[in-house]
Amino acid sequence: MAIWVTTARKSGATMAARCLTRRNMVNGGGSCSAFPKSHHSLNALAGKKEKENSSSLLGFWRFKSTKASAAAAVDQLYSSDEDVTNNHQGLDFPGGHVSYTRSLNFISNSSTQNRVPCYRVLDDNGVLIPAAGGGSNSGDFQFHHHQQPLISQQTALKMYREMVRLQVMDTIFYEAQRQGRLSFYLTSTGEEAISVAAAAALTPDDVVMPQYREPGVLLWRGFTLREFADQCFGNKDDYGKGRQMPIHYGSNKLNYFTVSSPLATQIPQAAGVAYALKMEKKDACVVTFFGDGSSSEGDFHAGLNFAAVTESPVVFVCRNNGWAISTNVSEQFRSDGIVVKGQAYGIDSIRVDGNDALAVYNSIRAAREIAVKQGKPVLVEFLTYRVGHHSTSDDSTKYRPVDEIEYWKVTRNPVNRFRKWVEGNGWWNEGEESELRSATRKQLLQAIQAAERTEKPVLEEMFNDVYDETPSNLREQHVQLRETIKRHPGDYPSDVPV
Amino acid sequence: MDRDNRVCVMGEDVGHYGGSYKVTRGLADKFGDLRVLDTPIAENAFTGMGIGAAMTGLRPIVEGMNMGFLLLAFNQISNNCGMLHYTSGGQFTIPIVIRGPGGVGRQLGAEHSQRLESYFQSIPGIQMVACSTPYNAKGLMKAAIRSENPVILFEHVLLYNLKERIPDEEYICNLEEAEMVRPGEHITILTYSRMRYHVMQAAKTLVNKGYDPEVIDIRSLKPFDLHTIGNSVKKTHRVLIVEECMRTGGIGASLTAAINENFIDYLDAPIVCLSSQDVPTPYAGTLEEFTIVQPAQIVTAVEQLCQ
C-alpha cells in the first residue's frame, strides 16, 4: 500500500492506475473501490491533492476502509474481451487514454505475413490495372483521388524521355569510368522511375535532399548533360568547384542540395529545411531520398521522429532496392520493410511499386499534397531493385546470383514497362526511341569530351569557401603550396593551374 | 531575435523550461514555440536539423544541453556543418551557431565534464570561440549569430552566475580577437574560459610577490589571434598557457605549436602549458579539484619561468 502513496506527487491518473496492482486488490485497497464508477472523480480528488504535500495525501488514503467487501469491485475493473473498447474502462497515462485488455498478446512481427500491400497502377506489361471489382479505373478512390493517373501526354513523354536519358547517361559514364576517364561513378539502373517520376510530381520550389542515387531529379529539373559531366570531371565549370568526387551533384538554383557521402545525414536536415519553410510560410515541401540501408542509421529514426513532432512538411522517400552494397535487406532489418517504421513514428506511410512510373508519380503527388496542405510528414517506401553494382568500386556478382540481376534487368525493367504504356497510348514509337537514344549518346560523348578538355579549377579554389572569407592561415598555406609546386613541378599534377 | 526574425533556437528543454542553465529563459513566451523549439532527445538530429534550416536561410542557434552531448552530433558537425559550404562550391552557407555549457563543473561526473574544443579544433570550416564574462558572452554571441560561417560557442557551466554591468545597447565582440585582461611586462599568460579566473587569482598573488604578468584571454580558439599573442610574446619573451583541456591534443598543445612556429626567435624560455590531466574527470570533489589547474600551480609555474 505504501508503495504507491510515496509517489503520490505524480499525476492523479498514475495514482489511479497504480490502484490496480494486484497487491492493492488483494488487500482491498479501499480507495480503489471508488474506481470503476467514478475514476474521474478519483482523478479529480487526486489532482486536487497533488498540490498539497504528500503527507496529507498519505493521510487521505491511509484511513480508507480496507474491508474485503471492497474487493468485490475487482470484476468490474477488468473488461471482458467484448468491452475492451469501452472507454469507460480505459486508463489515462501520460500520452493519452488507452483501453486495456485482459489477454496477454504480443503484437506479432509482420515481416513475413500480413505485409503491407504495395500500390501499383501499371502491370508488368505496362497495362493499366483495372479497379477492384472490375469496370473502369475511375472507381477505386480508396485512399486519395490522386490514385487516378491524371497525367498529361506531355508530362508522360517528358518523364519517359528523361528516364531514357538517365539510362543512357548511366551507361556512358559507367563505361567512361571503366576506361579510366572518370575516377568513380554510381548508376541508378533499375531505379529510373523513382527519381524521374517523383521529380515530375513536385514543383520547382520543393527542396530535394538526395542521398546519391537520384540524378533523375536533376535531369527532370533541367540540369544539362554537360553540367553532369563537369561535376564528374571536376573542372572549373563544376558548381562544386572540383572539390568532391563524381556524382556529388548540387544545384541551389534547382533546389537540389549537394550530395554528401555519409548516409542518412540529410534526413534530420530535411526536417530542418521543412522547419525553415514552415517558418517562412512557403507553399513548398521538402523531399528527401534514402535507401533501405540508411534506415538503420540513427539519423533516420531521429529525423522521422523530429519531423513528426515538429509537424514539418517533409516527404521521406525510401528506395528499398533490396541491397546495401552486399547486405541484403534480410540482414539489414527484421521489420516489414520501411513502411512500418513510418507508422511507428506517427507518420502516414505508403508502400509503392517503385518500378511503376505512374504509381510513383501518383503517390508523390498525393504525399506532397498531404505534406503541404496538412503540414505534416509523410513516408513513401518504393520497392525496387538495384540492378547495377553499388558503384564502380563494387562487383555485385560476387554476392548475388547473376540470373537474379538479369531477371530484374530484363523482365522487371521500369523503363520498358513505362515505354509499353506510352507506346500503347500511341504517344511513342520505335523510331523516336532509337533517335532519342542515339542523340543522347552523341550529346553525352560530346559533353564528356568537352568536360575532359576544360581546365581544372585554379589551386586557390582549394582554399576558398572553407569560410566565407579565406582566413590568413589558409592564405599562407596556399602561398606555401604554390611555392613548393613552383620549385618541384614534376612532383605535382600539371593540369591544375597554379 | 528581435532584430532578425530568421534567428531561431533549438535544443532540449529550451522552450518553456528556459534551458538547463536558463540561457533561453523567457524566449519561448516572447517568440513562440516554433522559434524557440523544444526538440526530442537526439543531438545528431537537431544539429542536422539546424544545418538544414541554415542551408535554407534561417539562422539557427543549436543548444547542446551539455557540450558533451554534442559528441553525438559529431558526424553532422564535422561532415556536414564544416564541409558543405566547401563541397557545394559555395552554393550553400551554414550560418549556424552551436553552443552550450561545457568544461569541468562541480561534481558533474566524467561524461558531463567534457572539453569539446579539443575534439572539434581540427574540423575545417568551423570557427570556435569561448566566452568568459557577461560582456564578452553577449558580444561573442551576437557576432556568432551574424557570422556567415558555422560558429561553435563554448560556455562554461560554472560561469553562468557571474554578474557584471554591461551596456544595454547592441555591441559585438570580434570573433577572431583575443582580449587583453591585464597588461604586463614579465610574462604572457594565455588562457580562456574559466581558467581566466584561476589565472587572475594567481595574478593577485604574483603581483604581491613582485611579478608583472600580462594576462590574455584568447577567446578565439579557432583561429588563434596570433597578432595579439605575437605582440605580447615579443614584449615579454615568456609564455605560460593555462587551459582546462586535457594535456594530450588540447587547445594548449595546438597553441604551443603555433607560437613556436611563429615566434621562436622571441622566446627566452620554452613555452609551458598547464592543462588538466589525461583522466576522465572523477566525481569526487577533491579528486576533481586535483585534475584541473589551480592558482597555486600557476604561481609556481610563473616563478619557475621567470627565474
JSON list of N, CA and C in Angstrom, two decimals, chain A residues 185-215:
[
{"chain": "A", "resi": 185, "resn": "TYR", "atom": "N", "xyz": [31.96, 6.31, -60.50]},
{"chain": "A", "resi": 185, "resn": "TYR", "atom": "CA", "xyz": [30.58, 6.60, -60.91]},
{"chain": "A", "resi": 185, "resn": "TYR", "atom": "C", "xyz": [29.62, 5.66, -60.19]},
{"chain": "A", "resi": 186, "resn": "LEU", "atom": "N", "xyz": [28.37, 6.05, -60.16]},
{"chain": "A", "resi": 186, "resn": "LEU", "atom": "CA", "xyz": [27.36, 5.30, -59.43]},
{"chain": "A", "resi": 186, "resn": "LEU", "atom": "C", "xyz": [26.08, 5.37, -60.26]},
{"chain": "A", "resi": 187, "resn": "THR", "atom": "N", "xyz": [25.51, 4.24, -60.65]},
{"chain": "A", "resi": 187, "resn": "THR", "atom": "CA", "xyz": [24.35, 4.27, -61.55]},
{"chain": "A", "resi": 187, "resn": "THR", "atom": "C", "xyz": [23.03, 4.20, -60.78]},
{"chain": "A", "resi": 188, "resn": "SER", "atom": "N", "xyz": [21.95, 4.53, -61.51]},
{"chain": "A", "resi": 188, "resn": "SER", "atom": "CA", "xyz": [20.61, 4.39, -60.94]},
{"chain": "A", "resi": 188, "resn": "SER", "atom": "C", "xyz": [19.86, 3.28, -61.65]},
{"chain": "A", "resi": 189, "resn": "THR", "atom": "N", "xyz": [20.60, 2.36, -62.24]},
{"chain": "A", "resi": 189, "resn": "THR", "atom": "CA", "xyz": [19.98, 1.34, -63.07]},
{"chain": "A", "resi": 189, "resn": "THR", "atom": "C", "xyz": [18.94, 0.53, -62.31]},
{"chain": "A", "resi": 190, "resn": "GLY", "atom": "N", "xyz": [17.75, 0.48, -62.87]},
{"chain": "A", "resi": 190, "resn": "GLY", "atom": "CA", "xyz": [16.67, -0.26, -62.22]},
{"chain": "A", "resi": 190, "resn": "GLY", "atom": "C", "xyz": [15.79, 0.67, -61.40]},
{"chain": "A", "resi": 191, "resn": "GLU", "atom": "N", "xyz": [16.26, 1.89, -61.13]},
{"chain": "A", "resi": 191, "resn": "GLU", "atom": "CA", "xyz": [15.51, 2.81, -60.27]},
{"chain": "A", "resi": 191, "resn": "GLU", "atom": "C", "xyz": [15.18, 4.11, -60.98]},
{"chain": "A", "resi": 192, "resn": "GLU", "atom": "N", "xyz": [15.21, 4.05, -62.33]},
{"chain": "A", "resi": 192, "resn": "GLU", "atom": "CA", "xyz": [14.99, 5.28, -63.09]},
{"chain": "A", "resi": 192, "resn": "GLU", "atom": "C", "xyz": [13.62, 5.89, -62.84]},
{"chain": "A", "resi": 193, "resn": "ALA", "atom": "N", "xyz": [12.63, 5.02, -62.65]},
{"chain": "A", "resi": 193, "resn": "ALA", "atom": "CA", "xyz": [11.27, 5.53, -62.48]},
{"chain": "A", "resi": 193, "resn": "ALA", "atom": "C", "xyz": [11.16, 6.38, -61.22]},
{"chain": "A", "resi": 194, "resn": "ILE", "atom": "N", "xyz": [11.87, 5.95, -60.19]},
{"chain": "A", "resi": 194, "resn": "ILE", "atom": "CA", "xyz": [11.73, 6.64, -58.90]},
{"chain": "A", "resi": 194, "resn": "ILE", "atom": "C", "xyz": [12.16, 8.10, -58.99]},
{"chain": "A", "resi": 195, "resn": "SER", "atom": "N", "xyz": [13.40, 8.33, -59.39]},
{"chain": "A", "resi": 195, "resn": "SER", "atom": "CA", "xyz": [13.87, 9.71, -59.34]},
{"chain": "A", "resi": 195, "resn": "SER", "atom": "C", "xyz": [13.16, 10.60, -60.35]},
{"chain": "A", "resi": 196, "resn": "VAL", "atom": "N", "xyz": [12.92, 10.09, -61.55]},
{"chain": "A", "resi": 196, "resn": "VAL", "atom": "CA", "xyz": [12.30, 10.95, -62.56]},
{"chain": "A", "resi": 196, "resn": "VAL", "atom": "C", "xyz": [10.82, 11.20, -62.26]},
{"chain": "A", "resi": 197, "resn": "ALA", "atom": "N", "xyz": [10.07, 10.15, -62.02]},
{"chain": "A", "resi": 197, "resn": "ALA", "atom": "CA", "xyz": [8.63, 10.32, -61.79]},
{"chain": "A", "resi": 197, "resn": "ALA", "atom": "C", "xyz": [8.36, 11.10, -60.51]},
{"chain": "A", "resi": 198, "resn": "ALA", "atom": "N", "xyz": [9.18, 10.91, -59.50]},
{"chain": "A", "resi": 198, "resn": "ALA", "atom": "CA", "xyz": [8.97, 11.68, -58.26]},
{"chain": "A", "resi": 198, "resn": "ALA", "atom": "C", "xyz": [9.20, 13.15, -58.54]},
{"chain": "A", "resi": 199, "resn": "ALA", "atom": "N", "xyz": [10.28, 13.47, -59.28]},
{"chain": "A", "resi": 199, "resn": "ALA", "atom": "CA", "xyz": [10.55, 14.87, -59.60]},
{"chain": "A", "resi": 199, "resn": "ALA", "atom": "C", "xyz": [9.41, 15.47, -60.40]},
{"chain": "A", "resi": 200, "resn": "ALA", "atom": "N", "xyz": [8.84, 14.66, -61.29]},
{"chain": "A", "resi": 200, "resn": "ALA", "atom": "CA", "xyz": [7.74, 15.15, -62.13]},
{"chain": "A", "resi": 200, "resn": "ALA", "atom": "C", "xyz": [6.53, 15.52, -61.29]},
{"chain": "A", "resi": 201, "resn": "ALA", "atom": "N", "xyz": [6.39, 14.88, -60.16]},
{"chain": "A", "resi": 201, "resn": "ALA", "atom": "CA", "xyz": [5.22, 15.12, -59.31]},
{"chain": "A", "resi": 201, "resn": "ALA", "atom": "C", "xyz": [5.41, 16.30, -58.38]},
{"chain": "A", "resi": 202, "resn": "LEU", "atom": "N", "xyz": [6.60, 16.90, -58.38]},
{"chain": "A", "resi": 202, "resn": "LEU", "atom": "CA", "xyz": [6.88, 18.02, -57.48]},
{"chain": "A", "resi": 202, "resn": "LEU", "atom": "C", "xyz": [6.87, 19.34, -58.23]},
{"chain": "A", "resi": 203, "resn": "THR", "atom": "N", "xyz": [6.92, 20.45, -57.48]},
{"chain": "A", "resi": 203, "resn": "THR", "atom": "CA", "xyz": [7.07, 21.76, -58.11]},
{"chain": "A", "resi": 203, "resn": "THR", "atom": "C", "xyz": [8.54, 22.17, -58.01]},
{"chain": "A", "resi": 204, "resn": "PRO", "atom": "N", "xyz": [8.97, 23.13, -58.83]},
{"chain": "A", "resi": 204, "resn": "PRO", "atom": "CA", "xyz": [10.37, 23.54, -58.75]},
{"chain": "A", "resi": 204, "resn": "PRO", "atom": "C", "xyz": [10.76, 24.15, -57.40]},
{"chain": "A", "resi": 205, "resn": "ASP", "atom": "N", "xyz": [9.76, 24.61, -56.62]},
{"chain": "A", "resi": 205, "resn": "ASP", "atom": "CA", "xyz": [10.08, 25.19, -55.31]},
{"chain": "A", "resi": 205, "resn": "ASP", "atom": "C", "xyz": [10.32, 24.15, -54.24]},
{"chain": "A", "resi": 206, "resn": "ASP", "atom": "N", "xyz": [9.92, 22.90, -54.51]},
{"chain": "A", "resi": 206, "resn": "ASP", "atom": "CA", "xyz": [10.10, 21.86, -53.49]},
{"chain": "A", "resi": 206, "resn": "ASP", "atom": "C", "xyz": [11.59, 21.55, -53.39]},
{"chain": "A", "resi": 207, "resn": "VAL", "atom": "N", "xyz": [12.08, 21.54, -52.16]},
{"chain": "A", "resi": 207, "resn": "VAL", "atom": "CA", "xyz": [13.50, 21.31, -51.96]},
{"chain": "A", "resi": 207, "resn": "VAL", "atom": "C", "xyz": [13.79, 19.81, -51.94]},
{"chain": "A", "resi": 208, "resn": "VAL", "atom": "N", "xyz": [14.79, 19.39, -52.71]},
{"chain": "A", "resi": 208, "resn": "VAL", "atom": "CA", "xyz": [15.13, 17.97, -52.75]},
{"chain": "A", "resi": 208, "resn": "VAL", "atom": "C", "xyz": [16.46, 17.75, -52.05]},
{"chain": "A", "resi": 209, "resn": "MET", "atom": "N", "xyz": [16.47, 16.82, -51.11]},
{"chain": "A", "resi": 209, "resn": "MET", "atom": "CA", "xyz": [17.71, 16.47, -50.42]},
{"chain": "A", "resi": 209, "resn": "MET", "atom": "C", "xyz": [18.01, 15.02, -50.74]},
{"chain": "A", "resi": 210, "resn": "PRO", "atom": "N", "xyz": [18.93, 14.80, -51.66]},
{"chain": "A", "resi": 210, "resn": "PRO", "atom": "CA", "xyz": [19.14, 13.44, -52.14]},
{"chain": "A", "resi": 210, "resn": "PRO", "atom": "C", "xyz": [20.12, 12.65, -51.28]},
{"chain": "A", "resi": 211, "resn": "GLN", "atom": "N", "xyz": [20.17, 11.32, -51.55]},
{"chain": "A", "resi": 211, "resn": "GLN", "atom": "CA", "xyz": [21.24, 10.52, -50.98]},
{"chain": "A", "resi": 211, "resn": "GLN", "atom": "C", "xyz": [22.37, 10.55, -52.00]},
{"chain": "A", "resi": 212, "resn": "TYR", "atom": "N", "xyz": [22.28, 9.78, -53.07]},
{"chain": "A", "resi": 212, "resn": "TYR", "atom": "CA", "xyz": [23.21, 9.90, -54.19]},
{"chain": "A", "resi": 212, "resn": "TYR", "atom": "C", "xyz": [22.73, 9.19, -55.44]},
{"chain": "A", "resi": 213, "resn": "ARG", "atom": "N", "xyz": [21.59, 8.47, -55.33]},
{"chain": "A", "resi": 213, "resn": "ARG", "atom": "CA", "xyz": [21.14, 7.70, -56.48]},
{"chain": "A", "resi": 213, "resn": "ARG", "atom": "C", "xyz": [19.91, 8.35, -57.10]},
{"chain": "A", "resi": 214, "resn": "GLU", "atom": "N", "xyz": [19.89, 9.68, -57.14]},
{"chain": "A", "resi": 214, "resn": "GLU", "atom": "CA", "xyz": [18.71, 10.37, -57.67]},
{"chain": "A", "resi": 214, "resn": "GLU", "atom": "C", "xyz": [19.03, 11.46, -58.69]},
{"chain": "A", "resi": 215, "resn": "PRO", "atom": "N", "xyz": [20.01, 11.25, -59.58]},
{"chain": "A", "resi": 215, "resn": "PRO", "atom": "CA", "xyz": [20.27, 12.30, -60.56]},
{"chain": "A", "resi": 215, "resn": "PRO", "atom": "C", "xyz": [19.10, 12.52, -61.49]}
]
